[in-house]
Short mmCIF file of C-alpha atoms in Angstrom, two decimals:
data_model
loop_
_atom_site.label_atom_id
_atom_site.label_comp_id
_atom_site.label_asym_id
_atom_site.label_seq_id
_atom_site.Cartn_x
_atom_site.Cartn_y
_atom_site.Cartn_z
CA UNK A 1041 -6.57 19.31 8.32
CA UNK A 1042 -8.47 18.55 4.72
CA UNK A 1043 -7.14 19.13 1.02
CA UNK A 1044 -8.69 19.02 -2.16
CA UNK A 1045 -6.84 17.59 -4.81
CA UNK A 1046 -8.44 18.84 -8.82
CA UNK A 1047 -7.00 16.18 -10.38
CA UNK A 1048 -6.26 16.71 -14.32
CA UNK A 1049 -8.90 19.19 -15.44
CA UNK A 1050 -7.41 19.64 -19.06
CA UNK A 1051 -8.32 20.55 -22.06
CA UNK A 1052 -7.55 17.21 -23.64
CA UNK A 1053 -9.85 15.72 -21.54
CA UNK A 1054 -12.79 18.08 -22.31
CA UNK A 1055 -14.93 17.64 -24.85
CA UNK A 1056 -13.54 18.45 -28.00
CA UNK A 1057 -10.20 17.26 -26.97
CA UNK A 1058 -7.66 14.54 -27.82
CA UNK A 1059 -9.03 12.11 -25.17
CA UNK A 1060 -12.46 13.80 -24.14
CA UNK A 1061 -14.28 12.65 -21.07
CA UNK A 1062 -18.26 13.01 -21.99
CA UNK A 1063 -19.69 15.92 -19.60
CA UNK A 1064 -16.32 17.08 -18.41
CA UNK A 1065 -16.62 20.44 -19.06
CA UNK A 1066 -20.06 20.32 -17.07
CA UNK A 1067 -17.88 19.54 -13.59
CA UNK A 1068 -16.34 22.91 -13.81
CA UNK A 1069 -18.77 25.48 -12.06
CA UNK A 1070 -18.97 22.41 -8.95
CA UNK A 1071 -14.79 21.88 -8.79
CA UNK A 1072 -14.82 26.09 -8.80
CA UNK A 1073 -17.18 26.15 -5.93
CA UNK A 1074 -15.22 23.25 -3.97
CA UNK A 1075 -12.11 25.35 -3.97
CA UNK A 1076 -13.72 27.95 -2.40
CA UNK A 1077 -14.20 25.53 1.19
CA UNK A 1078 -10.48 24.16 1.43
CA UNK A 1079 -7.90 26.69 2.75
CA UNK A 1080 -5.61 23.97 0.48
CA UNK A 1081 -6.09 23.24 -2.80
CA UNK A 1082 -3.56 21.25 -5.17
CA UNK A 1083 -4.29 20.12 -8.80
CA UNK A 1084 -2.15 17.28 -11.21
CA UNK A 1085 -1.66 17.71 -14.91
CA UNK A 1086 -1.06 14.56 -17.16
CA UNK A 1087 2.47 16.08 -18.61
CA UNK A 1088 3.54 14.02 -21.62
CA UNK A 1089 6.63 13.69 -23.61
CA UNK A 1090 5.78 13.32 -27.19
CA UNK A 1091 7.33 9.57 -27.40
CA UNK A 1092 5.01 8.55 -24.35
CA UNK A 1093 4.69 4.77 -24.68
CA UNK A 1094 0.87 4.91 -23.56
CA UNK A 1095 0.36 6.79 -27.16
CA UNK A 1096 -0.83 3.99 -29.70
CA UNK A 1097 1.07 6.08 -32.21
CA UNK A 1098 4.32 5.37 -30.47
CA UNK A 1099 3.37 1.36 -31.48
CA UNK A 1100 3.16 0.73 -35.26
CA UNK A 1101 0.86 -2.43 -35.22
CA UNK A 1102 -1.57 -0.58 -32.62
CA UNK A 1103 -4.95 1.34 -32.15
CA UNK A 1104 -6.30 3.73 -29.33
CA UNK A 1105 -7.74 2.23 -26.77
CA UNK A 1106 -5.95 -1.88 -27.71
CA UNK A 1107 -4.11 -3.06 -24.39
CA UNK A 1108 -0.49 -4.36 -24.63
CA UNK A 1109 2.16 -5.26 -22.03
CA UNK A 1110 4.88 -2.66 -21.41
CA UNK A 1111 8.16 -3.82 -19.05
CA UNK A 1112 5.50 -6.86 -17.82
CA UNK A 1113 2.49 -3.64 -16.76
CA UNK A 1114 -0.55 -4.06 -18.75
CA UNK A 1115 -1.41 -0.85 -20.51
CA UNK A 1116 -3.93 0.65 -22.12
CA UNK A 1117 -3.10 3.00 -25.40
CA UNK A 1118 -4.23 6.05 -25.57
CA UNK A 1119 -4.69 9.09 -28.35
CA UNK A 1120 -2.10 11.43 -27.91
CA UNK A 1121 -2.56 13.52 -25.87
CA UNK A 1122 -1.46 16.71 -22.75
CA UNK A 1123 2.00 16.71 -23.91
CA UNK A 1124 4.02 19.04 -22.09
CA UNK A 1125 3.42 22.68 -22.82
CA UNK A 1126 0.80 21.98 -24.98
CA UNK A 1127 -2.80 23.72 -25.14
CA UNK A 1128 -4.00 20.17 -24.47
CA UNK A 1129 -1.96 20.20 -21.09
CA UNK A 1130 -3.55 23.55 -19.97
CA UNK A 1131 -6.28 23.80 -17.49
CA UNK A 1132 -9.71 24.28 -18.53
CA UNK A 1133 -10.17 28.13 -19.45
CA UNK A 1134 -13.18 28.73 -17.27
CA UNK A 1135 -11.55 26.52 -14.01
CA UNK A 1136 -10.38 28.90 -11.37
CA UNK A 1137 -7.04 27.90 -10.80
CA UNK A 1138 -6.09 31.31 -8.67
CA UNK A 1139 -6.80 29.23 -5.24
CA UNK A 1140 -3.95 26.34 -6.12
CA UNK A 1141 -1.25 26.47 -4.01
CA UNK A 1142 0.76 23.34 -6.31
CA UNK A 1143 0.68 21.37 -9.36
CA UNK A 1144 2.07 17.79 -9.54
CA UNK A 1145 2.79 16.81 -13.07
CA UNK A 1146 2.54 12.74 -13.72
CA UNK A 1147 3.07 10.63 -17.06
CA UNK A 1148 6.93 12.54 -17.57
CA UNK A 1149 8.52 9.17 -18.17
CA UNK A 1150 8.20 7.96 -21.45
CA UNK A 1151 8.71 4.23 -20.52
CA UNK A 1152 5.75 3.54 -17.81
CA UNK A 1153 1.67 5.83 -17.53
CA UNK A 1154 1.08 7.44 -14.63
CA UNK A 1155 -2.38 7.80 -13.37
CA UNK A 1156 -2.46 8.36 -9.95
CA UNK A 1157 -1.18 11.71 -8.51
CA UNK A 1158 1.04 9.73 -6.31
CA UNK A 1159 2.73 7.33 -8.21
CA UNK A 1160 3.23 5.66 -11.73
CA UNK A 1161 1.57 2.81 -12.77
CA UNK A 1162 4.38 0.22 -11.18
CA UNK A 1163 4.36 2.50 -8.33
CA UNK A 1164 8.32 2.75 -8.87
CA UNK A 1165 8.22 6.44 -8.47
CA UNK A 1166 6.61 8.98 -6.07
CA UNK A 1167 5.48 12.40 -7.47
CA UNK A 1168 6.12 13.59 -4.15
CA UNK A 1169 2.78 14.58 -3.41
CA UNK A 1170 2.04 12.51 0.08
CA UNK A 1171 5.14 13.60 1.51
CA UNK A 1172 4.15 17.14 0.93
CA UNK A 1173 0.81 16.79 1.95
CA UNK A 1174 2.12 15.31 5.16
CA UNK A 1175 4.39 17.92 5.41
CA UNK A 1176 1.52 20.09 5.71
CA UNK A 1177 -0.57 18.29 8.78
CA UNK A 1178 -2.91 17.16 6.09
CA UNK A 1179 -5.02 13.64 7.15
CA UNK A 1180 -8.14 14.18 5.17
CA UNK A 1181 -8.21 14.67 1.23
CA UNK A 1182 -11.48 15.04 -1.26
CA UNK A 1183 -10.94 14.64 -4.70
CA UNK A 1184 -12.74 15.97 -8.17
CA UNK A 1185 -11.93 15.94 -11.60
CA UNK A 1186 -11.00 13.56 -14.30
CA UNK A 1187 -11.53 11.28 -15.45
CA UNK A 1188 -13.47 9.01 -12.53
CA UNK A 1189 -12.22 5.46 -13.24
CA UNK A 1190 -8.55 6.03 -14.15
CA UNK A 1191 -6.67 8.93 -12.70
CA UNK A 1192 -9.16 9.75 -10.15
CA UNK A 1193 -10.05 6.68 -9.04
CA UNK A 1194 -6.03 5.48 -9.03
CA UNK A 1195 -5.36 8.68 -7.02
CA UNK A 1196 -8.10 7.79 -4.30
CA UNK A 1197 -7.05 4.47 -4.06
CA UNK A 1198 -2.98 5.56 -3.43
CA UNK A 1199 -4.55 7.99 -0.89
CA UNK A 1200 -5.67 5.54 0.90
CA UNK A 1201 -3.12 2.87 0.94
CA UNK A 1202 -1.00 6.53 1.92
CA UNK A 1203 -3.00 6.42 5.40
CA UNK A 1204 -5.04 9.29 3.89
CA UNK A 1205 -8.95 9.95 5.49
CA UNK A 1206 -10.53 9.98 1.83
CA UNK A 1207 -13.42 11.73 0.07
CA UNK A 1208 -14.94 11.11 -3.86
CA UNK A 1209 -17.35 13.72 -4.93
CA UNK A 1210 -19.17 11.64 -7.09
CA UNK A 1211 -21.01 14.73 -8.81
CA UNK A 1212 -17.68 16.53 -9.34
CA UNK A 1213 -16.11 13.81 -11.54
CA UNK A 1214 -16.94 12.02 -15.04
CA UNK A 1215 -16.10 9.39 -16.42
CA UNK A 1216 -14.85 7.55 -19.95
CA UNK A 1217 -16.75 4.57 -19.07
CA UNK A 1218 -19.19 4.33 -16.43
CA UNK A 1219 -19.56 0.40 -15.80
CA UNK A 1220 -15.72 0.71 -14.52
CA UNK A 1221 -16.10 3.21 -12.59
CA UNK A 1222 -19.12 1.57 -10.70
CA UNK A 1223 -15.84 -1.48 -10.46
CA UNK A 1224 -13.43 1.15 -9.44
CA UNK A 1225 -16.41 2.79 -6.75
CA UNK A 1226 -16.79 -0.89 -5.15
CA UNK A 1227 -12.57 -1.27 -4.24
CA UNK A 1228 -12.87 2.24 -3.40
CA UNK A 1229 -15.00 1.50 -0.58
CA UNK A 1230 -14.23 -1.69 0.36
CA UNK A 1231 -10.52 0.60 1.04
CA UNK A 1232 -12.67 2.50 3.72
CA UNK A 1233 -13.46 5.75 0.79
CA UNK A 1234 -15.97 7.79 1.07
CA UNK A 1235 -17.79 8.82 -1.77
CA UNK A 1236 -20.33 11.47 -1.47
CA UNK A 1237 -22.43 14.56 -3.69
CA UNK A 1238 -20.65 18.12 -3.59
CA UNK A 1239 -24.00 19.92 -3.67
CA UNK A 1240 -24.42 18.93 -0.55
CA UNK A 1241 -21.43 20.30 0.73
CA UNK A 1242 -21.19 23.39 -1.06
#
């Protein structure tokens, strides 16, 4: 049995938004026409407290997008942004979310980033969301959203470490910087992904 997973399609992460992926608006008619081929469909949400320590306004002598070490896990700051109940935390306006059965919410602990849909960054804490995909008789997963090189990419890669038969639609994603995501596309497959178009399955 196959899933799709939507992972974080936010309005932070549109354009316009506190951390905006360029083009990520332009995914949304392709991740509404997925949804419409999986009789499951489950979506994360980056869910921040407000004293996130990934916010480089949470560290007095840094800037967006500088790298530090937090607890000994390299991390990259970000603008603030999706805190909890937020309009940046919403779903995009025009995604159909009628067809998702469950959210998982990641990044709730202040103290580590979370950008897989599986774990956190140290992978010291499940979201849950393998056991209840397993839970389901689910062996095959496909994967859109945002943005390609961090949480999608991290969420693939858990997926498959999870024992997870794994599809990328690579026209259903975008990313913040494509050079790493052409990095994060090569340990994708070398993990036995698959990374295909979504026009051609839709």
């Amino acid at each position: 049995m196959k899933a799709l997973i939507i992972i974080d399609m936010q309005n932070d992460f549109m354009p316009g938004g506190a951390l905006a992926v360029p083009g990520g608006d332009q995914i949304i008619p392709l991740v509404n026409k997925l949804q419409e081929k999986f009789d499951l469909v489950i979506a994360t949400q980056d869910w921040h407290p407000e004293n996130h320590s990934s916010f480089a306004d949470n560290h007095h002598d840094k800037e967006d997008f500088e790298t530090t070490l937090i607890d000994g896990v390299e991390q990259t700051l970000w603008p603030v942004h999706c805190i909890q109940t937020t309009d940046g935390a919403d779903f995009h306006p025009h995604m159909n979310a009628a067809k998702i059965e469950a959210i998982f919410r990641k990044g709730t602990d202040p103290k580590i980033d979370s950008y897989s849909g599986f774990y956190d960054n140290a992978h010291k804490k499940s979201t849950g969301l393998a056991g209840y995909l397993k839970g389901k008789g689910i062996t095959s997963l496909h994967f859109c959203g945002l943005a390609a090189e961090f949480c999608v990419s991290y969420s693939v890669l858990d997926a498959l470490e999870e024992g997870f038969k794994v599809t990328l639609y690579e026209d259903a994603t975008r990313a913040l910087d494509p050079d790493a995501f052409d990095l994060m596309k090569d340990k994708i497959f070398e993990k036995g992904g698959r990374i295909k178009l979504a026009e051609e399955f839709v």
